[in-house]
Amino acid sequence: MQPGWSAAMGKRGRFIRFLTLSKRIFFHLCFYMFNCFVTFLGALTLPFLYMGPTSWIYKVAQWWCRCLLANAQKYLGISWKIKELPYVQSSSIFLIACAHQSAWETLILTTVFRAPAFVLKNTLMEVPVLGWFFRRMGMIPIHRGKIISKTFIRKAQDVLEQERSIVIFPEGKRVPFGKPVRCHRGIFFLYKTFNLPVLALSLNSGFFWPPRRFFKISGCIEMQGHPLIEPGLDEETFLSTLCTLLQKGNENLAKNIQNKHFSNI
């Protein structure tokens, strides 16, 4: 190959990479800017939500989450697939124990289930505007590292009396994609206190939607439901069963990514 030809090919390759990066940055900026616009529109409804019933807030929250998910699909090429989740159509209530790798699962769970209440860090309840939304929606604050309080139990009881399911992230925080699952005892306290079945959800969202990163990765996020864990298990058996379901599910979904994204490398 002649030197001039090699230099031309090198310049062409750099130009293509530049165009690809520019396109990626442009679509990510569109995604974030449109999300800000949607959030602004949602903020305009605050006076009406303050005077209206709580059901209005749920509808606005679901609309906001659907908009963000649609934007991710349109601008970032991120779609999703939910597998083995027949309980969504059921009128029963249960504890939803979901693996936590990114912000994506909070968006999708809000749209899939009917008005679920999330167990959140207490500091989120103090955020201006957002904290007001959380309180009106009946979210359940928890203090990390402290004994579960009577207030926590009362709020959880109020949610269940409204025939709403409770979402809890048993790992206590977002865990990077590929890291092992470690469940905390808080989920068992709810399981034992309210004698409810637990629906475990595995996922691979952390690969496509990593936390605290500007760039996302195009592809299909998968969420998988597992058979319900029925009430009556002791703490050791329950936590072992839950962690095993989440871990094996996460590993299987990670293998799907490996097969689809790296099979040709």
GROMACS .gro file of C-alpha atoms in nm:
model
  265
    1MET     CA    1   0.000   0.000   0.000
    2GLN     CA    2   0.140   0.339  -0.099
    3PRO     CA    3   0.219   0.597   0.174
    4GLY     CA    4  -0.022   0.851   0.025
    5TRP     CA    5  -0.304   0.597   0.028
    6SER     CA    6  -0.233   0.504   0.391
    7ALA     CA    7  -0.237   0.869   0.496
    8ALA     CA    8  -0.567   0.927   0.317
    9MET     CA    9  -0.724   0.624   0.483
   10GLY     CA   10  -0.598   0.742   0.820
   11LYS     CA   11  -0.754   1.085   0.772
   12ARG     CA   12  -1.079   0.928   0.656
   13GLY     CA   13  -1.087   0.704   0.963
   14ARG     CA   14  -1.029   0.997   1.197
   15PHE     CA   15  -1.301   1.196   1.019
   16ILE     CA   16  -1.550   0.909   1.054
   17ARG     CA   17  -1.468   0.876   1.425
   18PHE     CA   18  -1.515   1.251   1.464
   19LEU     CA   19  -1.856   1.236   1.293
   20THR     CA   20  -1.959   0.938   1.505
   21LEU     CA   21  -1.858   1.112   1.828
   22SER     CA   22  -2.027   1.437   1.721
   23LYS     CA   23  -2.348   1.251   1.641
   24ARG     CA   24  -2.335   1.074   1.976
   25ILE     CA   25  -2.282   1.399   2.166
   26PHE     CA   26  -2.562   1.568   1.972
   27PHE     CA   27  -2.816   1.297   2.050
   28HIS     CA   28  -2.716   1.286   2.416
   29LEU     CA   29  -2.758   1.663   2.440
   30CYS     CA   30  -3.101   1.629   2.278
   31PHE     CA   31  -3.189   1.364   2.535
   32TYR     CA   32  -3.086   1.573   2.836
   33MET     CA   33  -3.232   1.898   2.701
   34PHE     CA   34  -3.566   1.738   2.620
   35ASN     CA   35  -3.575   1.582   2.967
   36CYS     CA   36  -3.523   1.928   3.117
   37PHE     CA   37  -3.808   2.059   2.905
   38VAL     CA   38  -4.039   1.776   3.016
   39THR     CA   39  -3.941   1.838   3.379
   40PHE     CA   40  -4.022   2.208   3.335
   41LEU     CA   41  -4.366   2.120   3.197
   42GLY     CA   42  -4.422   1.891   3.494
   43ALA     CA   43  -4.325   2.172   3.732
   44LEU     CA   44  -4.595   2.394   3.579
   45THR     CA   45  -4.857   2.151   3.711
   46LEU     CA   46  -4.747   2.198   4.074
   47PRO     CA   47  -5.022   2.448   4.170
   48PHE     CA   48  -5.290   2.214   4.034
   49LEU     CA   49  -5.132   1.910   4.200
   50TYR     CA   50  -5.121   2.092   4.532
   51MET     CA   51  -5.496   2.146   4.524
   52GLY     CA   52  -5.590   1.822   4.351
   53PRO     CA   53  -5.612   1.460   4.466
   54THR     CA   54  -5.307   1.237   4.504
   55SER     CA   55  -5.407   1.037   4.196
   56TRP     CA   56  -5.318   1.339   3.981
   57ILE     CA   57  -4.960   1.324   4.108
   58TYR     CA   58  -4.931   0.957   4.014
   59LYS     CA   59  -5.049   1.035   3.663
   60VAL     CA   60  -4.800   1.321   3.623
   61ALA     CA   61  -4.519   1.102   3.759
   62GLN     CA   62  -4.605   0.821   3.518
   63TRP     CA   63  -4.625   1.069   3.229
   64TRP     CA   64  -4.283   1.210   3.319
   65CYS     CA   65  -4.126   0.862   3.341
   66ARG     CA   66  -4.279   0.755   3.011
   67CYS     CA   67  -4.144   1.069   2.844
   68LEU     CA   68  -3.791   1.001   2.971
   69LEU     CA   69  -3.806   0.639   2.857
   70ALA     CA   70  -3.939   0.742   2.517
   71ASN     CA   71  -3.662   1.001   2.484
   72ALA     CA   72  -3.401   0.737   2.569
   73GLN     CA   73  -3.541   0.512   2.299
   74LYS     CA   74  -3.559   0.789   2.039
   75TYR     CA   75  -3.229   0.968   2.097
   76LEU     CA   76  -3.007   0.704   2.260
   77GLY     CA   77  -3.139   0.384   2.105
   78ILE     CA   78  -3.217   0.230   2.445
   79SER     CA   79  -3.515  -0.004   2.439
   80TRP     CA   80  -3.627  -0.257   2.698
   81LYS     CA   81  -3.783  -0.598   2.743
   82ILE     CA   82  -3.960  -0.727   3.054
   83LYS     CA   83  -3.976  -1.105   3.088
   84GLU     CA   84  -4.174  -1.341   3.309
   85LEU     CA   85  -4.377  -1.080   3.491
   86PRO     CA   86  -4.735  -1.214   3.502
   87TYR     CA   87  -4.801  -1.050   3.838
   88VAL     CA   88  -4.829  -0.700   3.691
   89GLN     CA   89  -5.190  -0.758   3.590
   90SER     CA   90  -5.276  -0.905   3.929
   91SER     CA   91  -5.475  -0.706   4.183
   92SER     CA   92  -5.266  -0.856   4.464
   93ILE     CA   93  -5.008  -0.649   4.648
   94PHE     CA   94  -4.656  -0.761   4.725
   95LEU     CA   95  -4.305  -0.642   4.805
   96ILE     CA   96  -4.100  -0.576   4.493
   97ALA     CA   97  -3.730  -0.649   4.554
   98CYS     CA   98  -3.543  -0.511   4.254
   99ALA     CA   99  -3.173  -0.517   4.171
  100HIS     CA  100  -3.046  -0.160   4.151
  101GLN     CA  101  -2.789  -0.067   3.887
  102SER     CA  102  -2.913   0.263   3.743
  103ALA     CA  103  -3.193   0.521   3.737
  104TRP     CA  104  -3.370   0.324   3.463
  105GLU     CA  105  -3.545   0.082   3.700
  106THR     CA  106  -3.706   0.363   3.898
  107LEU     CA  107  -3.855   0.495   3.573
  108ILE     CA  108  -3.980   0.162   3.442
  109LEU     CA  109  -4.125   0.041   3.773
  110THR     CA  110  -4.326   0.361   3.805
  111THR     CA  111  -4.486   0.294   3.466
  112VAL     CA  112  -4.530  -0.084   3.490
  113PHE     CA  113  -4.690  -0.115   3.835
  114ARG     CA  114  -4.992   0.069   3.965
  115ALA     CA  115  -4.880   0.355   4.191
  116PRO     CA  116  -4.597   0.171   4.369
  117ALA     CA  117  -4.436   0.330   4.675
  118PHE     CA  118  -4.056   0.329   4.684
  119VAL     CA  119  -3.841   0.295   4.994
  120LEU     CA  120  -3.605   0.595   4.959
  121LYS     CA  121  -3.314   0.753   5.140
  122ASN     CA  122  -3.450   1.010   5.384
  123THR     CA  123  -3.226   1.278   5.230
  124LEU     CA  124  -3.424   1.261   4.905
  125MET     CA  125  -3.734   1.374   5.092
  126GLU     CA  126  -3.557   1.702   5.174
  127VAL     CA  127  -3.484   1.795   4.811
  128PRO     CA  128  -3.691   2.103   4.711
  129VAL     CA  129  -3.994   2.027   4.492
  130LEU     CA  130  -3.887   1.665   4.439
  131GLY     CA  131  -3.923   1.588   4.808
  132TRP     CA  132  -4.273   1.738   4.806
  133PHE     CA  133  -4.366   1.506   4.518
  134PHE     CA  134  -4.228   1.208   4.708
  135ARG     CA  135  -4.421   1.292   5.024
  136ARG     CA  136  -4.748   1.342   4.837
  137MET     CA  137  -4.697   1.011   4.656
  138GLY     CA  138  -4.651   0.828   4.985
  139MET     CA  139  -4.288   0.730   4.938
  140ILE     CA  140  -4.131   0.568   5.243
  141PRO     CA  141  -3.812   0.733   5.377
  142ILE     CA  142  -3.551   0.528   5.556
  143HIS     CA  143  -3.239   0.628   5.749
  144ARG     CA  144  -2.940   0.421   5.643
  145GLY     CA  145  -2.764   0.239   5.921
  146LYS     CA  146  -3.040   0.304   6.176
  147ILE     CA  147  -3.303   0.079   6.328
  148ILE     CA  148  -3.632   0.082   6.139
  149SER     CA  149  -3.860   0.330   6.314
  150LYS     CA  150  -4.229   0.324   6.401
  151THR     CA  151  -4.280   0.603   6.147
  152PHE     CA  152  -4.139   0.379   5.875
  153ILE     CA  153  -4.378   0.099   5.973
  154ARG     CA  154  -4.675   0.336   5.983
  155LYS     CA  155  -4.601   0.476   5.637
  156ALA     CA  156  -4.557   0.128   5.494
  157GLN     CA  157  -4.885   0.023   5.652
  158ASP     CA  158  -5.062   0.325   5.501
  159VAL     CA  159  -4.935   0.229   5.155
  160LEU     CA  160  -5.048  -0.131   5.187
  161GLU     CA  161  -5.392  -0.023   5.310
  162GLN     CA  162  -5.424   0.168   4.981
  163GLU     CA  163  -5.361  -0.166   4.803
  164ARG     CA  164  -5.031  -0.045   4.661
  165SER     CA  165  -4.715  -0.251   4.635
  166ILE     CA  166  -4.386  -0.142   4.792
  167VAL     CA  167  -4.062  -0.127   4.593
  168ILE     CA  168  -3.739  -0.177   4.784
  169PHE     CA  169  -3.384  -0.212   4.656
  170PRO     CA  170  -3.245  -0.481   4.890
  171GLU     CA  171  -2.884  -0.388   4.811
  172GLY     CA  172  -2.946  -0.044   4.962
  173LYS     CA  173  -2.777   0.149   4.682
  174ARG     CA  174  -2.691   0.134   4.315
  175VAL     CA  175  -2.443  -0.143   4.245
  176PRO     CA  176  -2.225  -0.137   3.931
  177PHE     CA  177  -2.308  -0.382   3.655
  178GLY     CA  178  -2.143  -0.720   3.708
  179LYS     CA  179  -2.088  -0.683   4.083
  180PRO     CA  180  -2.225  -0.954   4.318
  181VAL     CA  181  -2.560  -0.905   4.492
  182ARG     CA  182  -2.559  -0.845   4.868
  183CYS     CA  183  -2.901  -0.809   5.032
  184HIS     CA  184  -2.953  -0.614   5.354
  185ARG     CA  185  -3.185  -0.718   5.636
  186GLY     CA  186  -3.438  -0.438   5.585
  187ILE     CA  187  -3.629  -0.630   5.319
  188PHE     CA  188  -3.674  -0.922   5.560
  189PHE     CA  189  -3.821  -0.689   5.822
  190LEU     CA  190  -4.095  -0.583   5.579
  191TYR     CA  191  -4.144  -0.941   5.462
  192LYS     CA  192  -4.192  -1.067   5.818
  193THR     CA  193  -4.390  -0.771   5.954
  194PHE     CA  194  -4.653  -0.760   5.678
  195ASN     CA  195  -4.650  -1.128   5.581
  196LEU     CA  196  -4.642  -1.050   5.209
  197PRO     CA  197  -4.495  -1.239   4.911
  198VAL     CA  198  -4.183  -1.092   4.752
  199LEU     CA  199  -4.133  -1.045   4.378
  200ALA     CA  200  -3.762  -1.043   4.289
  201LEU     CA  201  -3.653  -0.859   3.973
  202SER     CA  202  -3.317  -0.904   3.802
  203LEU     CA  203  -3.186  -0.673   3.530
  204ASN     CA  204  -2.886  -0.557   3.329
  205SER     CA  205  -2.958  -0.183   3.311
  206GLY     CA  206  -2.619  -0.085   3.453
  207PHE     CA  207  -2.443  -0.184   3.131
  208PHE     CA  208  -2.653   0.045   2.911
  209TRP     CA  209  -2.739   0.319   3.162
  210PRO     CA  210  -2.441   0.343   3.399
  211PRO     CA  211  -2.488   0.582   3.692
  212ARG     CA  212  -2.322   0.924   3.692
  213ARG     CA  213  -2.204   0.896   3.331
  214PHE     CA  214  -2.295   1.132   3.049
  215PHE     CA  215  -2.283   0.871   2.774
  216LYS     CA  216  -2.523   0.578   2.762
  217ILE     CA  217  -2.493   0.266   2.546
  218SER     CA  218  -2.750   0.176   2.283
  219GLY     CA  219  -2.919  -0.161   2.321
  220CYS     CA  220  -3.203  -0.346   2.488
  221ILE     CA  221  -3.227  -0.344   2.869
  222GLU     CA  222  -3.379  -0.663   3.005
  223MET     CA  223  -3.569  -0.709   3.330
  224GLN     CA  224  -3.667  -1.054   3.450
  225GLY     CA  225  -3.918  -1.151   3.715
  226HIS     CA  226  -3.882  -1.459   3.934
  227PRO     CA  227  -4.135  -1.684   4.108
  228LEU     CA  228  -4.283  -1.519   4.417
  229ILE     CA  229  -4.113  -1.586   4.749
  230GLU     CA  230  -4.406  -1.680   4.969
  231PRO     CA  231  -4.435  -1.570   5.335
  232GLY     CA  232  -4.314  -1.790   5.619
  233LEU     CA  233  -3.939  -1.829   5.563
  234ASP     CA  234  -3.684  -1.758   5.836
  235GLU     CA  235  -3.437  -1.476   5.786
  236GLU     CA  236  -3.141  -1.683   5.669
  237THR     CA  237  -3.344  -1.886   5.421
  238PHE     CA  238  -3.527  -1.580   5.289
  239LEU     CA  239  -3.216  -1.368   5.232
  240SER     CA  240  -3.031  -1.661   5.075
  241THR     CA  241  -3.324  -1.733   4.841
  242LEU     CA  242  -3.363  -1.369   4.742
  243CYS     CA  243  -2.992  -1.310   4.679
  244THR     CA  244  -2.964  -1.631   4.476
  245LEU     CA  245  -3.258  -1.535   4.254
  246LEU     CA  246  -3.124  -1.184   4.193
  247GLN     CA  247  -2.765  -1.298   4.139
  248LYS     CA  248  -2.844  -1.580   3.895
  249GLY     CA  249  -3.092  -1.361   3.710
  250ASN     CA  250  -2.839  -1.078   3.677
  251GLU     CA  251  -2.575  -1.324   3.553
  252ASN     CA  252  -2.806  -1.471   3.290
  253LEU     CA  253  -2.899  -1.127   3.160
  254ALA     CA  254  -2.531  -1.028   3.157
  255LYS     CA  255  -2.461  -1.332   2.939
  256ASN     CA  256  -2.725  -1.209   2.696
  257ILE     CA  257  -2.530  -0.884   2.662
  258GLN     CA  258  -2.208  -1.075   2.605
  259ASN     CA  259  -2.367  -1.287   2.333
  260LYS     CA  260  -2.528  -0.990   2.155
  261HIS     CA  261  -2.260  -0.722   2.188
  262PHE     CA  262  -1.931  -0.912   2.191
  263SER     CA  263  -1.997  -1.225   1.986
  264ASN     CA  264  -1.837  -1.070   1.677
  265ILE     CA  265  -1.530  -0.932   1.851
   0.00000   0.00000   0.00000
